[in-house]
C-alpha cells in the first residue's frame, strides 16, 4: 500500500515539476489539489473485489507460493545460487547463511480492507493519516499461501527479511505486531523487519537494504508485488520498465517471485508520469489513452 504513497509522491512531483521529491510527511494530509487528482484516478472497485472475492486470486497466490517453495528447496541445495540483483551484492555470497527477501504489503499482508473502506465511503483520496490508522489497527490478514511458505522457510533455517516501504519508525511497532500475531517468523528483536528509513540501511528505494542483507547472507529468493521489490530505478517509462523485466528474464519464477496486484503499484504512476501535465487534470483520460487496441 505504500506504493500508493509513491504514486502520490509522483503526482506531487508532477505538480511541483520535480521528479525526485519524497512523499508527504507522516501525519499530514496531502495538499487539496493532489487529493483531487488521486481521487479522480482511484478506480479500484474491480481490482479490490478481485483480490477479496475471486477464487482466481486465491489460486494465483497459492500457485505462486507453491513455486516459491520448490525454488527454495532448489536454492538450499545449490551453494552457487544467489538471487541478488546484478550489481547490488558487495561481498561474495559463498559461505554466508541463507536468507530470503520479501516485501510485505500485498505480498503477504492483505490491506484490501483499507482500499474497500475508501471505496465504500466514496472518499477515495489518499491520506497518510488514514493509512496510519489502518496500520495501527494491526488487523491486516495473511494472503493465501503466505503464512505456510514463510514458516516453511524459517523451519529450513532461512532467515526471512521483510523489506517494506512502510515508514520507520512510525509504522514499525504496528507492523511487527501484525506480522507476529499472524504467526509470521519475526525475530525477538524485530531485526528481520526492515522498513523504509531503517537506520541500518536508510534509503528510499530498497536496493540499499537488499545490499545490507547481502553482506550477511546468501539470498535464495526475493518476493514482491512491485518491480521496486526486485530492482531500483523503476520510476521510469512503462516501456523502460518492460526492458528492466526483459533484462532479468531468467530470474522470474526461479529466483524472483512476483505476486499479482491489480489495485495499485508503480506501474500506475509510470502511466501517469508518461502522460505529463494532463495527469493532473484528467488521469483517467491518461489511462484510457494508454490502452492498447491491437
Ligand atoms: Mg507491496
mmCIF file of C-alpha atoms and ligand atoms in Angstrom:
data_model
loop_
_atom_site.group_PDB
_atom_site.id
_atom_site.type_symbol
_atom_site.label_atom_id
_atom_site.label_comp_id
_atom_site.label_asym_id
_atom_site.label_seq_id
_atom_site.Cartn_x
_atom_site.Cartn_y
_atom_site.Cartn_z
ATOM 1 C CA UNK A 1 0.000 0.000 0.000
ATOM 2 C CA UNK A 2 2.959 2.277 0.419
ATOM 3 C CA UNK A 3 3.147 2.218 -3.317
ATOM 4 C CA UNK A 4 0.047 4.368 -3.197
ATOM 5 C CA UNK A 5 2.209 6.847 -1.362
ATOM 6 C CA UNK A 6 4.855 6.537 -4.026
ATOM 7 C CA UNK A 7 2.247 7.103 -6.680
ATOM 8 C CA UNK A 8 1.034 10.094 -4.755
ATOM 9 C CA UNK A 9 4.523 11.454 -4.364
ATOM 10 C CA UNK A 10 4.968 11.097 -8.093
ATOM 11 C CA UNK A 11 1.867 13.166 -8.603
ATOM 12 C CA UNK A 12 3.188 15.679 -6.109
ATOM 13 C CA UNK A 13 6.380 15.768 -8.096
ATOM 14 C CA UNK A 14 4.439 16.312 -11.285
ATOM 15 C CA UNK A 15 2.646 19.206 -9.676
ATOM 16 C CA UNK A 16 5.903 20.613 -8.410
ATOM 17 C CA UNK A 17 7.731 19.918 -11.648
ATOM 18 C CA UNK A 18 10.310 17.829 -9.831
ATOM 19 C CA UNK A 19 10.551 14.070 -10.134
ATOM 20 C CA UNK A 20 12.511 13.268 -7.005
ATOM 21 C CA UNK A 21 10.676 14.745 -4.061
ATOM 22 C CA UNK A 22 9.681 12.445 -1.198
ATOM 23 C CA UNK A 23 6.098 11.793 -0.169
ATOM 24 C CA UNK A 24 4.240 13.864 2.386
ATOM 25 C CA UNK A 25 5.449 13.885 5.949
ATOM 26 C CA UNK A 26 3.788 11.456 8.349
ATOM 27 C CA UNK A 27 0.631 12.771 9.890
ATOM 28 C CA UNK A 28 -0.120 15.326 7.221
ATOM 29 C CA UNK A 29 -2.896 15.340 4.681
ATOM 30 C CA UNK A 30 -1.879 15.762 1.106
ATOM 31 C CA UNK A 31 -2.483 19.155 -0.464
ATOM 32 C CA UNK A 32 -6.069 19.530 -1.626
ATOM 33 C CA UNK A 33 -5.129 19.713 -5.303
ATOM 34 C CA UNK A 34 -3.315 16.411 -5.103
ATOM 35 C CA UNK A 35 -6.146 14.756 -3.181
ATOM 36 C CA UNK A 36 -8.431 15.603 -6.066
ATOM 37 C CA UNK A 37 -6.028 14.045 -8.530
ATOM 38 C CA UNK A 38 -5.724 10.876 -6.519
ATOM 39 C CA UNK A 39 -9.470 10.692 -6.047
ATOM 40 C CA UNK A 40 -10.195 11.061 -9.730
ATOM 41 C CA UNK A 41 -7.748 8.329 -10.626
ATOM 42 C CA UNK A 42 -8.917 5.969 -7.933
ATOM 43 C CA UNK A 43 -10.944 3.414 -9.857
ATOM 44 C CA UNK A 44 -10.162 0.458 -7.657
ATOM 45 C CA UNK A 45 -13.518 -1.271 -7.378
ATOM 46 C CA UNK A 46 -12.977 -4.237 -9.706
ATOM 47 C CA UNK A 47 -9.374 -4.749 -8.671
ATOM 48 C CA UNK A 48 -10.252 -4.702 -4.968
ATOM 49 C CA UNK A 49 -13.168 -7.077 -5.456
ATOM 50 C CA UNK A 50 -10.962 -9.430 -7.460
ATOM 51 C CA UNK A 51 -8.429 -9.579 -4.670
ATOM 52 C CA UNK A 52 -11.048 -10.009 -1.960
ATOM 53 C CA UNK A 53 -13.626 -12.232 -3.600
ATOM 54 C CA UNK A 54 -12.287 -14.110 -6.580
ATOM 55 C CA UNK A 55 -11.250 -17.746 -6.389
ATOM 56 C CA UNK A 56 -8.826 -16.905 -9.180
ATOM 57 C CA UNK A 57 -6.749 -14.577 -6.987
ATOM 58 C CA UNK A 58 -6.563 -17.187 -4.241
ATOM 59 C CA UNK A 59 -5.466 -19.798 -6.773
ATOM 60 C CA UNK A 60 -2.826 -17.475 -8.241
ATOM 61 C CA UNK A 61 -1.387 -16.769 -4.796
ATOM 62 C CA UNK A 62 -1.349 -20.435 -3.779
ATOM 63 C CA UNK A 63 0.385 -21.298 -7.039
ATOM 64 C CA UNK A 64 2.979 -18.580 -6.564
ATOM 65 C CA UNK A 65 3.878 -19.740 -3.087
ATOM 66 C CA UNK A 66 3.965 -23.384 -4.207
ATOM 67 C CA UNK A 67 6.509 -22.330 -6.836
ATOM 68 C CA UNK A 68 8.421 -20.344 -4.226
ATOM 69 C CA UNK A 69 8.685 -23.416 -2.023
ATOM 70 C CA UNK A 70 10.006 -25.561 -4.889
ATOM 71 C CA UNK A 71 12.572 -22.925 -5.777
ATOM 72 C CA UNK A 72 13.594 -22.501 -2.140
ATOM 73 C CA UNK A 73 14.386 -26.211 -1.934
ATOM 74 C CA UNK A 74 16.467 -25.989 -5.117
ATOM 75 C CA UNK A 75 18.275 -22.915 -3.817
ATOM 76 C CA UNK A 76 19.118 -24.533 -0.496
ATOM 77 C CA UNK A 77 20.687 -27.468 -2.346
ATOM 78 C CA UNK A 78 22.805 -25.261 -4.641
ATOM 79 C CA UNK A 79 25.602 -23.334 -2.896
ATOM 80 C CA UNK A 80 26.161 -21.208 -6.015
ATOM 81 C CA UNK A 81 22.580 -19.907 -6.001
ATOM 82 C CA UNK A 82 22.197 -16.204 -5.257
ATOM 83 C CA UNK A 83 19.109 -14.129 -6.054
ATOM 84 C CA UNK A 84 20.646 -10.681 -5.563
ATOM 85 C CA UNK A 85 20.145 -8.245 -8.442
ATOM 86 C CA UNK A 86 23.175 -7.605 -10.624
ATOM 87 C CA UNK A 87 25.425 -5.015 -9.015
ATOM 88 C CA UNK A 88 23.822 -4.946 -5.580
ATOM 89 C CA UNK A 89 25.959 -7.599 -3.895
ATOM 90 C CA UNK A 90 29.075 -6.082 -2.312
ATOM 91 C CA UNK A 91 30.618 -9.207 -0.747
ATOM 92 C CA UNK A 92 30.766 -12.801 -2.051
ATOM 93 C CA UNK A 93 27.811 -14.972 -1.076
ATOM 94 C CA UNK A 94 29.906 -18.084 -0.554
ATOM 95 C CA UNK A 95 29.716 -19.401 2.989
ATOM 96 C CA UNK A 96 27.101 -16.926 4.191
ATOM 97 C CA UNK A 97 23.914 -18.217 5.901
ATOM 98 C CA UNK A 98 20.772 -18.342 3.753
ATOM 99 C CA UNK A 99 18.050 -15.704 3.727
ATOM 100 C CA UNK A 100 15.160 -14.593 1.604
ATOM 101 C CA UNK A 101 13.939 -11.068 0.981
ATOM 102 C CA UNK A 102 10.230 -10.360 0.858
ATOM 103 C CA UNK A 103 8.009 -7.332 0.567
ATOM 104 C CA UNK A 104 5.055 -7.174 2.984
ATOM 105 C CA UNK A 105 2.028 -5.247 1.656
ATOM 106 C CA UNK A 106 0.092 -7.210 -0.965
ATOM 107 C CA UNK A 107 2.863 -9.789 -0.931
ATOM 108 C CA UNK A 108 1.963 -11.409 2.389
ATOM 109 C CA UNK A 109 -0.261 -8.822 4.118
ATOM 110 C CA UNK A 110 -3.770 -8.070 2.825
ATOM 111 C CA UNK A 111 -4.563 -4.354 3.006
ATOM 112 C CA UNK A 112 -7.609 -4.569 0.769
ATOM 113 C CA UNK A 113 -9.956 -3.553 3.633
ATOM 114 C CA UNK A 114 -8.225 -0.173 3.657
ATOM 115 C CA UNK A 115 -8.995 0.212 -0.026
ATOM 116 C CA UNK A 116 -12.512 -1.160 0.433
ATOM 117 C CA UNK A 117 -13.337 1.357 3.149
ATOM 118 C CA UNK A 118 -12.256 4.195 0.882
ATOM 119 C CA UNK A 119 -14.445 2.900 -1.933
ATOM 120 C CA UNK A 120 -17.483 2.397 0.311
ATOM 121 C CA UNK A 121 -17.086 5.864 1.768
ATOM 122 C CA UNK A 122 -16.720 7.339 -1.712
ATOM 123 C CA UNK A 123 -13.853 9.079 -0.087
ATOM 124 C CA UNK A 124 -11.015 7.765 -2.116
ATOM 125 C CA UNK A 125 -8.436 10.463 -1.623
ATOM 126 C CA UNK A 126 -5.367 9.046 -0.012
ATOM 127 C CA UNK A 127 -4.103 10.445 3.268
ATOM 128 C CA UNK A 128 -1.220 9.190 5.314
ATOM 129 C CA UNK A 129 -3.316 9.636 8.467
ATOM 130 C CA UNK A 130 -5.927 7.192 7.161
ATOM 131 C CA UNK A 131 -3.230 4.721 6.155
ATOM 132 C CA UNK A 132 -1.519 5.042 9.535
ATOM 133 C CA UNK A 133 -4.834 4.434 11.262
ATOM 134 C CA UNK A 134 -5.316 1.205 9.283
ATOM 135 C CA UNK A 135 -1.759 0.057 10.035
ATOM 136 C CA UNK A 136 -2.267 0.862 13.715
ATOM 137 C CA UNK A 137 -5.249 -1.474 13.861
ATOM 138 C CA UNK A 138 -2.796 -4.342 13.250
ATOM 139 C CA UNK A 139 -5.591 -6.276 11.548
ATOM 140 C CA UNK A 140 -4.216 -6.971 8.076
ATOM 141 C CA UNK A 141 -4.754 -10.645 7.269
ATOM 142 C CA UNK A 142 -2.249 -13.003 5.723
ATOM 143 C CA UNK A 143 -2.625 -13.519 1.993
ATOM 144 C CA UNK A 144 -3.403 -17.056 0.716
ATOM 145 C CA UNK A 145 -0.439 -19.395 0.958
ATOM 146 C CA UNK A 146 1.884 -16.834 2.527
ATOM 147 C CA UNK A 147 1.984 -17.979 6.116
ATOM 148 C CA UNK A 148 2.735 -21.609 5.290
ATOM 149 C CA UNK A 149 5.516 -20.631 2.897
ATOM 150 C CA UNK A 150 7.371 -18.238 5.222
ATOM 151 C CA UNK A 151 7.060 -20.603 8.151
ATOM 152 C CA UNK A 152 8.446 -23.389 5.981
ATOM 153 C CA UNK A 153 11.384 -21.193 5.007
ATOM 154 C CA UNK A 154 12.143 -20.411 8.641
ATOM 155 C CA UNK A 155 11.949 -24.116 9.524
ATOM 156 C CA UNK A 156 14.635 -24.751 6.889
ATOM 157 C CA UNK A 157 16.943 -22.289 8.642
ATOM 158 C CA UNK A 158 16.342 -19.482 6.151
ATOM 159 C CA UNK A 159 16.190 -16.003 7.691
ATOM 160 C CA UNK A 160 13.138 -14.160 6.354
ATOM 161 C CA UNK A 161 13.776 -10.435 5.838
ATOM 162 C CA UNK A 162 10.673 -8.283 5.479
ATOM 163 C CA UNK A 163 11.807 -5.304 3.400
ATOM 164 C CA UNK A 164 8.849 -2.939 3.281
ATOM 165 C CA UNK A 165 8.335 0.699 2.386
ATOM 166 C CA UNK A 166 6.218 1.227 5.438
ATOM 167 C CA UNK A 167 7.920 4.034 7.364
ATOM 168 C CA UNK A 168 10.374 3.639 10.194
ATOM 169 C CA UNK A 169 9.736 4.495 12.974
ATOM 170 C CA UNK A 170 6.056 5.476 12.570
ATOM 171 C CA UNK A 171 4.824 2.099 11.353
ATOM 172 C CA UNK A 172 7.444 -0.206 12.818
ATOM 173 C CA UNK A 173 5.779 -1.415 16.035
ATOM 174 C CA UNK A 174 2.362 -1.994 14.466
ATOM 175 C CA UNK A 175 3.870 -3.841 11.506
ATOM 176 C CA UNK A 176 5.879 -6.156 13.735
ATOM 177 C CA UNK A 177 2.863 -6.762 15.991
ATOM 178 C CA UNK A 178 0.659 -7.570 12.991
ATOM 179 C CA UNK A 179 3.202 -9.994 11.498
ATOM 180 C CA UNK A 180 3.736 -11.706 14.856
ATOM 181 C CA UNK A 181 0.024 -12.027 15.587
ATOM 182 C CA UNK A 182 -0.465 -13.791 12.271
ATOM 183 C CA UNK A 183 2.374 -16.189 13.023
ATOM 184 C CA UNK A 184 4.984 -14.976 10.540
ATOM 185 C CA UNK A 185 8.579 -15.594 11.629
ATOM 186 C CA UNK A 186 9.784 -12.404 13.331
ATOM 187 C CA UNK A 187 12.944 -12.257 15.451
ATOM 188 C CA UNK A 188 12.543 -11.393 19.139
ATOM 189 C CA UNK A 189 14.188 -8.026 18.498
ATOM 190 C CA UNK A 190 12.356 -7.485 15.211
ATOM 191 C CA UNK A 191 15.686 -7.221 13.418
ATOM 192 C CA UNK A 192 14.445 -9.057 10.314
ATOM 193 C CA UNK A 193 11.848 -6.343 9.635
ATOM 194 C CA UNK A 194 13.468 -3.506 7.672
ATOM 195 C CA UNK A 195 11.203 -0.548 6.954
ATOM 196 C CA UNK A 196 11.917 2.493 4.859
ATOM 197 C CA UNK A 197 14.332 4.820 6.698
ATOM 198 C CA UNK A 198 15.621 1.992 8.884
ATOM 199 C CA UNK A 199 18.819 3.473 10.371
ATOM 200 C CA UNK A 200 20.762 0.324 9.434
ATOM 201 C CA UNK A 201 20.272 0.985 5.728
ATOM 202 C CA UNK A 202 18.451 4.262 5.088
ATOM 203 C CA UNK A 203 17.232 4.940 1.599
ATOM 204 C CA UNK A 204 14.048 5.493 -0.328
ATOM 205 C CA UNK A 205 14.485 2.600 -2.727
ATOM 206 C CA UNK A 206 15.047 -0.930 -1.490
ATOM 207 C CA UNK A 207 18.456 -1.600 -3.068
ATOM 208 C CA UNK A 208 20.418 -0.273 -0.094
ATOM 209 C CA UNK A 209 18.513 -2.589 2.220
ATOM 210 C CA UNK A 210 18.994 -5.557 -0.104
ATOM 211 C CA UNK A 211 22.743 -4.830 -0.184
ATOM 212 C CA UNK A 212 22.840 -4.625 3.609
ATOM 213 C CA UNK A 213 21.249 -8.073 3.828
ATOM 214 C CA UNK A 214 23.576 -9.477 1.173
ATOM 215 C CA UNK A 215 26.604 -8.522 3.250
ATOM 216 C CA UNK A 216 25.339 -11.006 5.826
ATOM 217 C CA UNK A 217 23.523 -13.653 3.794
ATOM 218 C CA UNK A 218 23.297 -15.654 0.644
ATOM 219 C CA UNK A 219 19.927 -14.590 -0.753
ATOM 220 C CA UNK A 220 17.858 -17.527 -2.002
ATOM 221 C CA UNK A 221 14.696 -15.801 -3.192
ATOM 222 C CA UNK A 222 13.009 -12.439 -3.498
ATOM 223 C CA UNK A 223 9.230 -11.993 -3.403
ATOM 224 C CA UNK A 224 7.108 -8.908 -4.064
ATOM 225 C CA UNK A 225 4.172 -7.368 -5.895
ATOM 226 C CA UNK A 226 6.005 -4.401 -7.363
ATOM 227 C CA UNK A 227 9.014 -4.044 -9.646
ATOM 228 C CA UNK A 228 10.776 -1.977 -6.981
ATOM 229 C CA UNK A 229 10.757 -5.021 -4.713
ATOM 230 C CA UNK A 230 13.354 -6.520 -7.047
ATOM 231 C CA UNK A 231 15.168 -3.625 -8.706
ATOM 232 C CA UNK A 232 15.965 0.036 -8.131
ATOM 233 C CA UNK A 233 15.358 2.631 -10.807
ATOM 234 C CA UNK A 234 11.832 1.542 -11.679
ATOM 235 C CA UNK A 235 10.342 5.067 -11.743
ATOM 236 C CA UNK A 236 10.815 5.259 -15.493
ATOM 237 C CA UNK A 237 8.528 4.960 -18.506
ATOM 238 C CA UNK A 238 6.287 1.902 -18.943
ATOM 239 C CA UNK A 239 8.455 0.846 -21.899
ATOM 240 C CA UNK A 240 11.651 1.145 -19.893
ATOM 241 C CA UNK A 241 10.063 -0.893 -17.110
ATOM 242 C CA UNK A 242 9.376 -3.686 -19.589
ATOM 243 C CA UNK A 243 13.033 -3.504 -20.618
ATOM 244 C CA UNK A 244 14.041 -3.986 -16.991
ATOM 245 C CA UNK A 245 11.848 -7.082 -16.802
ATOM 246 C CA UNK A 246 13.277 -8.478 -20.046
ATOM 247 C CA UNK A 247 16.849 -7.819 -18.941
ATOM 248 C CA UNK A 248 16.189 -10.060 -15.936
ATOM 249 C CA UNK A 249 14.138 -12.641 -17.808
ATOM 250 C CA UNK A 250 15.811 -15.696 -16.274
ATOM 251 C CA UNK A 251 15.063 -14.533 -12.718
ATOM 252 C CA UNK A 252 11.269 -14.589 -12.883
ATOM 253 C CA UNK A 253 9.786 -17.752 -11.481
ATOM 254 C CA UNK A 254 13.201 -19.017 -10.475
ATOM 255 C CA UNK A 255 14.821 -16.594 -8.015
ATOM 256 C CA UNK A 256 12.253 -13.788 -8.112
ATOM 257 C CA UNK A 257 8.544 -14.410 -7.487
ATOM 258 C CA UNK A 258 6.137 -11.628 -8.483
ATOM 259 C CA UNK A 259 2.703 -11.752 -6.822
ATOM 260 C CA UNK A 260 -0.313 -10.259 -8.634
ATOM 261 C CA UNK A 261 -1.590 -6.835 -7.569
ATOM 262 C CA UNK A 262 -4.003 -5.144 -9.978
ATOM 263 C CA UNK A 263 -5.081 -2.499 -7.438
ATOM 264 C CA UNK A 264 -2.049 -0.232 -7.189
ATOM 265 C CA UNK A 265 1.663 -0.046 -7.819
ATOM 266 C CA UNK A 266 4.433 1.832 -9.540
ATOM 267 C CA UNK A 267 3.003 0.621 -12.890
ATOM 268 C CA UNK A 268 0.185 3.117 -12.378
ATOM 269 C CA UNK A 269 2.397 6.094 -11.589
ATOM 270 C CA UNK A 270 4.528 5.201 -14.624
ATOM 271 C CA UNK A 271 1.470 5.602 -16.874
ATOM 272 C CA UNK A 272 0.537 8.925 -15.301
ATOM 273 C CA UNK A 273 4.114 10.205 -15.434
ATOM 274 C CA UNK A 274 4.260 9.346 -19.129
ATOM 275 C CA UNK A 275 1.100 11.386 -19.625
ATOM 276 C CA UNK A 276 2.740 14.566 -18.334
ATOM 277 C CA UNK A 277 0.741 17.631 -17.347
ATOM 278 C CA UNK A 278 -2.609 16.098 -18.362
ATOM 279 C CA UNK A 279 -2.297 13.646 -15.483
ATOM 280 C CA UNK A 280 -3.099 16.492 -13.131
ATOM 281 C CA UNK A 281 -6.457 17.358 -14.656
ATOM 282 C CA UNK A 282 -7.687 14.075 -16.131
ATOM 283 C CA UNK A 283 -5.783 10.990 -15.011
ATOM 284 C CA UNK A 284 -8.498 8.648 -16.244
ATOM 285 C CA UNK A 285 -8.119 10.098 -19.745
ATOM 286 C CA UNK A 286 -4.416 9.296 -19.454
ATOM 287 C CA UNK A 287 -5.273 5.719 -18.592
ATOM 288 C CA UNK A 288 -7.767 5.350 -21.429
ATOM 289 C CA UNK A 289 -5.207 6.763 -23.850
ATOM 290 C CA UNK A 290 -2.684 4.192 -22.638
ATOM 291 C CA UNK A 291 -4.964 1.297 -23.653
ATOM 292 C CA UNK A 292 -3.592 -0.853 -26.457
ATOM 293 C CA UNK A 293 -6.221 -1.516 -29.137
ATOM 294 C CA UNK A 294 -4.437 -4.216 -31.124
HETATM 295 MG MG1 LIG B 1 3.866 -4.491 -1.817
#
